[in-house]
Amino acid sequence: MIAEPNAASTLPSQKENAVHDETVPESPTQNGTCVRNGNLKTPREKRKVREQCENIRRNSPASRRVSQLQNGEVVEAVTLFEVVSMGKQAMQSVVVDWVEAYKQDRNVALLDLINFFIQCSGCQGMVTAEMFQSLYKKDVMQKMTETFDKETGLQYKKFMAYPWILTVTWPMDMDNEDYPLIRTGPYWKKFKANFCEFIAVLVQQCQCSILYDNYLMDTIISLLTGLADSMVRAFRHTSTLAAMKLLTAVVSVHLNLDVNKHNAQRLYEVEKKRLSGKRTSYRLDQLERKRKEYEHKLLEIQNMMNAIFKGTFLTRYRDVIPEIRATCMEEIGNWIKTCPDAFLNDSYLKYVGWMLYDKQAEVRLKCLLGLQGIYSRKELVSRMDLFTNRFKDRIVSMPLDKDHEVAVQAMKLLMLMSQNCGDVLSAEDCEMLYQFVYTTHRPLAVAAGEFLYKRLLSHGGDKVQPKGGKFGASTDQLKRLIHFFLESELHKHVTYLVDSLWDWAGKFLKDWECMTTLLLKNAEEAGEALSDAQESALIEIILATVREAAEGHPPVGRGAAKKILSVKEKKIQLEDCTKITEHFIMVLPQLLAKYSTDAQKVANLLQIPQYYDLDVYSTGHLEKHLDALLREIKDIVAKHSDMSVLEASSRTYYILCREEIAIYSQVDCARTQMIDELMKQLNQLLDCFWQKEGGFCMDAGEISRMHSTLRRVAAFHNAHDLTKWNLYDKTLRFLVFETEHGSLPVLIILPALQCTYFSLLWQLAAVSENSPKETLFPLRRQLRHFSQICTCFLHHKEKDVREKAFMILCDWLLILSHLDSNNNEDAVGLLGYLPNTELQEKLFSFIQEHVFMDGEEEKKDLAEEEKDEACKLDDLHKKRSLLAAYCKLIVYNVVEMTAAAEIYKYYVKTYSDFGDIIKETLSKTRYNDKIQSAKTLILCLQQLFQTHAESQDSSNGVDFSSPSFANIKELARRFSLTFGWDQVKSRESIAMIHKEGIEFAFQGATGGDGKCLPPNLSFLLIISEFSNKLLKPDKRLVYSYLQRYITEPLACRGDKWQPLVWYRNSLLSNEDEQSSVLGSLGEWPPVGSSKTSSFKRKLSNGSVPETSQTEAGSKAPEQQCVSQLSSAAGKSRKRLKSQEMHLQEHLPFLCPGGMRRRYCKDEVKTEDVSEEGPEDTVEDVDVIGTDQDS
């Protein structure tokens, strides 16, 4: 025996532990202790243990305390597990108390510690212990078992914790994977930290005394090794974590001992030299004993380390549970960093390298973090040569990891390797890593930005002597950055490049004075001037840096939302805006004058004023620089007809011309003067253009000038109200002439169409709450007329005109259908407009012809091959814009939702090009109306199925193996995936899909008895893809609805009825394991016959209804199905009954007429199941089944 009875009885914790030893003197009925000898042979003993475990689970020790009276005071006794769980602050004192208890009676204290580890595993069972006395290894191995007792439902594990044999008993429900280490919430996270701290403090407290008694550590290591070999995840995980933390603590002890040993050795040598002439010395002997004592302790510590490493780590570092593998990798990294003399060799590093290939991101992440700690220390890197050569390629490839955090840490590790390992990374490796500055994941891009800045920009700058005064160093860095940007072959997004470098090179990127000075240098200065491409790149970099400094958040696509700035960041942002304004107010006019003829450069430069602090113009008395800027913009507008330049100019006027700022009058005057000149030029061109009634001038020069002028007017009309210049009548004349004669050049039609559209929008925006009806009728006529013109242009001979008219018409319909008009109800009634059916059909026909082109694409294969990649991308972008414009009409209910069925047909076929747009449309429509959206999905599948059926030979039925049918089934599967994992949220939509699908499948069946094969029965295979999205009660309800169409189950046999069988199996797959067997026999278990007759429904007159011939004919197979389905379905009857009324409320369309049932105390009663007499199974009623007789 381990402990004497009196010793056990003095320990209060033994009374309320969920884990007990065999020596507790109380009887098992008092507090649930175990059988003394730990052997459960008879069924009675096993049942007793099971009852004890159940009582222990009901009375968890975490919620109980044992109180005793000592000296008149109530003292609360707690276990080690409870102390750690509660997060006691004085962990040191708890460990000290346990050490004192161990010194008094080590067996009792060790049992308490064993109980602690068992309870930390979440085990609510018991542990028994017996002293190991046999000396034969064979007997020991027979005791090391882990079995399950079917009779009691308990699991047993026997293992060695030398010198004991422990038996842990626990109920089966411990395998539910719920134990402290994996529980969520702050409480359990703190528990894990406290658990690890307890082990570290325990070893620290014992290192000067009982750590080397050849009993404590041997028992703990044996215990943890035995638990780590368990098949139960909780034991394995908890013991592995404990063993790894134990080894980490022992490694710290090893370091202290090593230091003490070296100190003792030095003292010994010094003392020996001092007493070289004497034969002996007490001091020398004392130091010698001390040194040997340290050596002996080091040997014991090394043995402990080897035992833990070989007994636990080597078996668990490749455990099936990723958390266990991650723990092993985390700790081995700590060992190598803490004690490199013992662990920094290839024998240990190889495990880290191997696990870099682990399938779980958590494990790979721990490996990378461990390697970062090693490569960050230059004194350790020299010993990593073999590891670096072996695993460098793997580490270089890990920034491409699918897990973002792994990719970020891999990039940081490569940064450390680049700094401390010399030329370990080749030029090809660096070029590949540089490209990560363009990735959309910002943490990875920032890490790559650090790599780029330190490896290429700042590192190269250290080798070059600054030239050109104070901007020499910055100039060199700028040129290297420009060279990298131009040489980058994968991306050309300078905004993302600047954002990646911003955290590391912010000071250098904010040196706008250096950048503009470099741009304004004269070409005569040899070696200083930039090439045209470099100037363009530098202007893009300037714009990107100005935007980053002024806005303070990442660019679009890199970050979910705008960053919330702190007070310090806001202060820096305001300072940067002021710095930008003060510098570019004076420099920007010079830059515009120098590059006024370059459209790309001017378009970028004109975007800088939108980030100005405009009050600086008035407070700094810088109006003369404003006049210079306005003059340059006016000259640029006169020189250019490129839309990017014109739109940038228009936006600059819009930014500067705010009524609340002091410079408004000055800018407004300049704007009015410029527009007057534009309109004067337009009027002159119109007079020359319309030479005679019904004709126009065909001179190419006149057409080109008209085109340029109209583009300028359209660009400014977009941001500025030009209604007072009466532009509508002038541009409408072009459109009317084109609809009547069709001979205008495209160069004139497109800007004229745009100007007319903007004119009407400004008139709509001017409609106020007090606008009289008399002024609304002319506007209404103009709106209707313009809509007719756009509809007519949908069939224009020029593709550009057709696409432009379609885009304007979609936006136009969206605006008119959601018109607000400043709360003016009369205006909404007069001006509001919804497209009729004919127009809706024209819109979809346009989409089908211009976006989903099948025949035309085949005809133009040769032409497509000749196009370059840029043209293909432009065409795809146009198609996506057209489709998005049409889908917006569906989402905002301008076009009927059923029109989306035609779009959904192309979901799989065009997934790579338009899948995101179609999926977003589906999501938005579902959010608007779940039921109608579900009907649209099923309508799409029905139309595809009918098309497929019409293409097949009617005599042979539908071919299931044909590619077209497989495509329909795949489309249904994709639709099913869009509903996500929340079955409750989508239950109404899924139920509607099944209802509509069942009705369509049996549509057109001849006869009312359901014996003839319905022509659309194969459609059930398609809707079976949605069965896995049904809740179990809803599956029974849908199954009941399906039975309404099958009155003769035995008649539904044969291969032609297989779709029905397969669909039925998809509904009952989770209800009964025998369903597939029954389906293969063609036998249909009624809903009520899937359970034993626990519930019977009394009719109002109290009589049992007579069975029909159909029921009598099918009674035998029904009884057979009852016996086969009763075990599975009987468990859920009560739950289904309680949910029926809830189902009828949420899914009323599946409970029509006779399917609805009302239950009350007089209608439903519970009866005992009788195996004798067939009358008990005649009228078995399911709680949500269909009443076949009603």
GROMACS .gro file of N, CA, C and O in nm, residues 307-369:
model
  252
  307ALA      N    1   1.508   1.154  -2.061
  307ALA     CA    2   1.389   1.073  -2.038
  307ALA      C    3   1.264   1.142  -2.089
  307ALA      O    4   1.178   1.080  -2.154
  308ILE      N    5   1.252   1.271  -2.061
  308ILE     CA    6   1.134   1.345  -2.108
  308ILE      C    7   1.136   1.357  -2.260
  308ILE      O    8   1.034   1.338  -2.328
  309PHE      N    9   1.252   1.388  -2.316
  309PHE     CA   10   1.260   1.406  -2.460
  309PHE      C   11   1.229   1.277  -2.534
  309PHE      O   12   1.150   1.276  -2.629
  310LYS      N   13   1.288   1.170  -2.491
  310LYS     CA   14   1.265   1.042  -2.561
  310LYS      C   15   1.130   0.982  -2.528
  310LYS      O   16   1.067   0.919  -2.614
  311GLY      N   17   1.084   1.000  -2.406
  311GLY     CA   18   0.958   0.939  -2.367
  311GLY      C   19   0.836   1.013  -2.414
  311GLY      O   20   0.731   0.952  -2.438
  312THR      N   21   0.846   1.143  -2.428
  312THR     CA   22   0.728   1.223  -2.465
  312THR      C   23   0.745   1.294  -2.599
  312THR      O   24   0.662   1.280  -2.688
  313PHE      N   25   0.852   1.370  -2.613
  313PHE     CA   26   0.866   1.451  -2.735
  313PHE      C   27   0.873   1.364  -2.860
  313PHE      O   28   0.804   1.390  -2.959
  314LEU      N   29   0.955   1.262  -2.859
  314LEU     CA   30   0.976   1.182  -2.981
  314LEU      C   31   0.850   1.110  -3.027
  314LEU      O   32   0.837   1.075  -3.143
  315THR      N   33   0.756   1.087  -2.936
  315THR     CA   34   0.631   1.021  -2.974
  315THR      C   35   0.519   1.119  -3.003
  315THR      O   36   0.426   1.086  -3.075
  316ARG      N   37   0.531   1.240  -2.948
  316ARG     CA   38   0.419   1.333  -2.959
  316ARG      C   39   0.443   1.446  -3.058
  316ARG      O   40   0.349   1.518  -3.092
  317TYR      N   41   0.565   1.468  -3.106
  317TYR     CA   42   0.588   1.579  -3.198
  317TYR      C   43   0.519   1.556  -3.333
  317TYR      O   44   0.501   1.648  -3.411
  318ARG      N   45   0.479   1.434  -3.361
  318ARG     CA   46   0.403   1.403  -3.482
  318ARG      C   47   0.266   1.346  -3.448
  318ARG      O   48   0.211   1.264  -3.521
  319ASP      N   49   0.211   1.389  -3.333
  319ASP     CA   50   0.078   1.345  -3.291
  319ASP      C   51  -0.027   1.389  -3.392
  319ASP      O   52  -0.009   1.485  -3.469
  320VAL      N   53  -0.138   1.318  -3.392
  320VAL     CA   54  -0.244   1.350  -3.487
  320VAL      C   55  -0.313   1.482  -3.452
  320VAL      O   56  -0.372   1.548  -3.537
  321ILE      N   57  -0.304   1.526  -3.327
  321ILE     CA   58  -0.366   1.651  -3.283
  321ILE      C   59  -0.268   1.766  -3.307
  321ILE      O   60  -0.156   1.765  -3.257
  322PRO      N   61  -0.307   1.866  -3.387
  322PRO     CA   62  -0.212   1.974  -3.419
  322PRO      C   63  -0.171   2.055  -3.297
  322PRO      O   64  -0.058   2.107  -3.293
  323GLU      N   65  -0.257   2.070  -3.197
  323GLU     CA   66  -0.219   2.147  -3.078
  323GLU      C   67  -0.101   2.082  -3.006
  323GLU      O   68  -0.014   2.151  -2.953
  324ILE      N   69  -0.098   1.948  -3.006
  324ILE     CA   70   0.012   1.879  -2.939
  324ILE      C   71   0.142   1.898  -3.018
  324ILE      O   72   0.248   1.924  -2.961
  325ARG      N   73   0.133   1.888  -3.149
  325ARG     CA   74   0.252   1.909  -3.230
  325ARG      C   75   0.303   2.052  -3.215
  325ARG      O   76   0.425   2.077  -3.208
  326ALA      N   77   0.211   2.147  -3.211
  326ALA     CA   78   0.252   2.287  -3.196
  326ALA      C   79   0.320   2.310  -3.061
  326ALA      O   80   0.418   2.386  -3.052
  327THR      N   81   0.271   2.247  -2.955
  327THR     CA   82   0.333   2.260  -2.824
  327THR      C   83   0.476   2.208  -2.826
  327THR      O   84   0.569   2.271  -2.772
  328CYS      N   85   0.495   2.093  -2.889
  328CYS     CA   86   0.631   2.037  -2.898
  328CYS      C   87   0.724   2.131  -2.975
  328CYS      O   88   0.839   2.154  -2.933
  329MET      N   89   0.677   2.188  -3.085
  329MET     CA   90   0.763   2.276  -3.163
  329MET      C   91   0.793   2.406  -3.090
  329MET      O   92   0.903   2.460  -3.097
  330GLU      N   93   0.695   2.456  -3.018
  330GLU     CA   94   0.718   2.580  -2.943
  330GLU      C   95   0.824   2.560  -2.835
  330GLU      O   96   0.914   2.643  -2.818
  331GLU      N   97   0.817   2.447  -2.766
  331GLU     CA   98   0.909   2.425  -2.656
  331GLU      C   99   1.050   2.389  -2.704
  331GLU      O  100   1.148   2.430  -2.643
  332ILE      N  101   1.060   2.314  -2.812
  332ILE     CA  102   1.195   2.282  -2.859
  332ILE      C  103   1.266   2.407  -2.907
  332ILE      O  104   1.389   2.421  -2.893
  333GLY      N  105   1.191   2.504  -2.960
  333GLY     CA  106   1.251   2.633  -2.994
  333GLY      C  107   1.302   2.704  -2.871
  333GLY      O  108   1.410   2.765  -2.874
  334ASN      N  109   1.227   2.696  -2.761
  334ASN     CA  110   1.272   2.758  -2.635
  334ASN      C  111   1.397   2.689  -2.581
  334ASN      O  112   1.488   2.754  -2.528
  335TRP      N  113   1.401   2.556  -2.592
  335TRP     CA  114   1.518   2.483  -2.542
  335TRP      C  115   1.644   2.523  -2.619
  335TRP      O  116   1.750   2.542  -2.560
  336ILE      N  117   1.631   2.533  -2.751
  336ILE     CA  118   1.748   2.566  -2.832
  336ILE      C  119   1.797   2.707  -2.800
  336ILE      O  120   1.919   2.731  -2.789
  337LYS      N  121   1.706   2.802  -2.782
  337LYS     CA  122   1.747   2.938  -2.749
  337LYS      C  123   1.805   2.947  -2.608
  337LYS      O  124   1.901   3.019  -2.583
  338THR      N  125   1.744   2.873  -2.514
  338THR     CA  126   1.787   2.883  -2.375
  338THR      C  127   1.917   2.810  -2.351
  338THR      O  128   2.006   2.860  -2.281
  339CYS      N  129   1.929   2.693  -2.409
  339CYS     CA  130   2.047   2.610  -2.384
  339CYS      C  131   2.106   2.564  -2.516
  339CYS      O  132   2.093   2.445  -2.554
  340PRO      N  133   2.169   2.653  -2.591
  340PRO     CA  134   2.220   2.614  -2.723
  340PRO      C  135   2.332   2.510  -2.716
  340PRO      O  136   2.350   2.431  -2.809
  341ASP      N  137   2.407   2.507  -2.604
  341ASP     CA  138   2.516   2.410  -2.595
  341ASP      C  139   2.463   2.267  -2.597
  341ASP      O  140   2.531   2.177  -2.649
  342ALA      N  141   2.346   2.246  -2.543
  342ALA     CA  142   2.291   2.110  -2.538
  342ALA      C  143   2.199   2.079  -2.655
  342ALA      O  144   2.192   1.964  -2.700
  343PHE      N  145   2.130   2.180  -2.708
  343PHE     CA  146   2.024   2.153  -2.806
  343PHE      C  147   2.053   2.208  -2.945
  343PHE      O  148   1.986   2.168  -3.039
  344LEU      N  149   2.147   2.301  -2.958
  344LEU     CA  150   2.170   2.359  -3.089
  344LEU      C  151   2.263   2.269  -3.170
  344LEU      O  152   2.382   2.295  -3.187
  345ASN      N  153   2.205   2.163  -3.219
  345ASN     CA  154   2.276   2.072  -3.309
  345ASN      C  155   2.173   2.009  -3.401
  345ASN      O  156   2.052   2.018  -3.380
  346ASP      N  157   2.223   1.944  -3.503
  346ASP     CA  158   2.133   1.891  -3.605
  346ASP      C  159   2.042   1.781  -3.553
  346ASP      O  160   1.938   1.754  -3.611
  347SER      N  161   2.080   1.716  -3.443
  347SER     CA  162   1.996   1.611  -3.387
  347SER      C  163   1.862   1.665  -3.338
  347SER      O  164   1.762   1.593  -3.339
  348TYR      N  165   1.859   1.790  -3.295
  348TYR     CA  166   1.735   1.853  -3.250
  348TYR      C  167   1.675   1.945  -3.356
  348TYR      O  168   1.554   1.956  -3.368
  349LEU      N  169   1.760   2.013  -3.432
  349LEU     CA  170   1.709   2.106  -3.534
  349LEU      C  171   1.631   2.035  -3.643
  349LEU      O  172   1.543   2.094  -3.704
  350LYS      N  173   1.662   1.909  -3.667
  350LYS     CA  174   1.595   1.839  -3.776
  350LYS      C  175   1.445   1.829  -3.753
  350LYS      O  176   1.366   1.832  -3.848
  351TYR      N  177   1.403   1.819  -3.625
  351TYR     CA  178   1.259   1.810  -3.598
  351TYR      C  179   1.189   1.940  -3.636
  351TYR      O  180   1.077   1.938  -3.689
  352VAL      N  181   1.253   2.052  -3.609
  352VAL     CA  182   1.194   2.181  -3.648
  352VAL      C  183   1.186   2.191  -3.800
  352VAL      O  184   1.087   2.237  -3.856
  353GLY      N  185   1.290   2.149  -3.868
  353GLY     CA  186   1.289   2.154  -4.014
  353GLY      C  187   1.184   2.065  -4.074
  353GLY      O  188   1.115   2.102  -4.169
  354TRP      N  189   1.169   1.945  -4.019
  354TRP     CA  190   1.067   1.854  -4.072
  354TRP      C  191   0.927   1.911  -4.056
  354TRP      O  192   0.844   1.901  -4.145
  355MET      N  193   0.902   1.973  -3.940
  355MET     CA  194   0.767   2.022  -3.913
  355MET      C  195   0.735   2.151  -3.987
  355MET      O  196   0.623   2.201  -3.979
  356LEU      N  197   0.834   2.208  -4.057
  356LEU     CA  198   0.800   2.320  -4.146
  356LEU      C  199   0.708   2.276  -4.259
  356LEU      O  200   0.643   2.360  -4.322
  357TYR      N  201   0.700   2.147  -4.284
  357TYR     CA  202   0.613   2.093  -4.388
  357TYR      C  203   0.479   2.045  -4.333
  357TYR      O  204   0.403   1.981  -4.405
  358ASP      N  205   0.452   2.073  -4.205
  358ASP     CA  206   0.328   2.025  -4.144
  358ASP      C  207   0.206   2.083  -4.215
  358ASP      O  208   0.208   2.194  -4.268
  359LYS      N  209   0.098   2.006  -4.214
  359LYS     CA  210  -0.024   2.049  -4.282
  359LYS      C  211  -0.098   2.157  -4.206
  359LYS      O  212  -0.177   2.230  -4.265
  360GLN      N  213  -0.077   2.168  -4.076
  360GLN     CA  214  -0.149   2.265  -3.995
  360GLN      C  215  -0.065   2.393  -3.981
  360GLN      O  216   0.054   2.388  -3.950
  361ALA      N  217  -0.131   2.507  -4.003
  361ALA     CA  218  -0.062   2.636  -3.998
  361ALA      C  219  -0.007   2.665  -3.859
  361ALA      O  220   0.100   2.727  -3.846
  362GLU      N  221  -0.077   2.621  -3.756
  362GLU     CA  222  -0.032   2.649  -3.620
  362GLU      C  223   0.105   2.587  -3.593
  362GLU      O  224   0.191   2.648  -3.528
  363VAL      N  225   0.127   2.468  -3.644
  363VAL     CA  226   0.255   2.400  -3.621
  363VAL      C  227   0.366   2.471  -3.699
  363VAL      O  228   0.475   2.495  -3.647
  364ARG      N  229   0.338   2.504  -3.824
  364ARG     CA  230   0.438   2.574  -3.904
  364ARG      C  231   0.474   2.708  -3.841
  364ARG      O  232   0.590   2.752  -3.844
  365LEU      N  233   0.373   2.775  -3.785
  365LEU     CA  234   0.397   2.905  -3.722
  365LEU      C  235   0.491   2.893  -3.602
  365LEU      O  236   0.582   2.975  -3.585
  366LYS      N  237   0.471   2.791  -3.519
  366LYS     CA  238   0.558   2.773  -3.403
  366LYS      C  239   0.701   2.744  -3.446
  366LYS      O  240   0.797   2.790  -3.381
  367CYS      N  241   0.717   2.669  -3.554
  367CYS     CA  242   0.853   2.643  -3.605
  367CYS      C  243   0.920   2.772  -3.648
  367CYS      O  244   1.038   2.797  -3.616
  368LEU      N  245   0.848   2.857  -3.720
  368LEU     CA  246   0.906   2.983  -3.767
  368LEU      C  247   0.941   3.075  -3.651
  368LEU      O  248   1.046   3.140  -3.652
  369LEU      N  249   0.854   3.082  -3.551
  369LEU     CA  250   0.882   3.168  -3.437
  369LEU      C  251   1.005   3.120  -3.361
  369LEU      O  252   1.087   3.200  -3.314
   0.00000   0.00000   0.00000
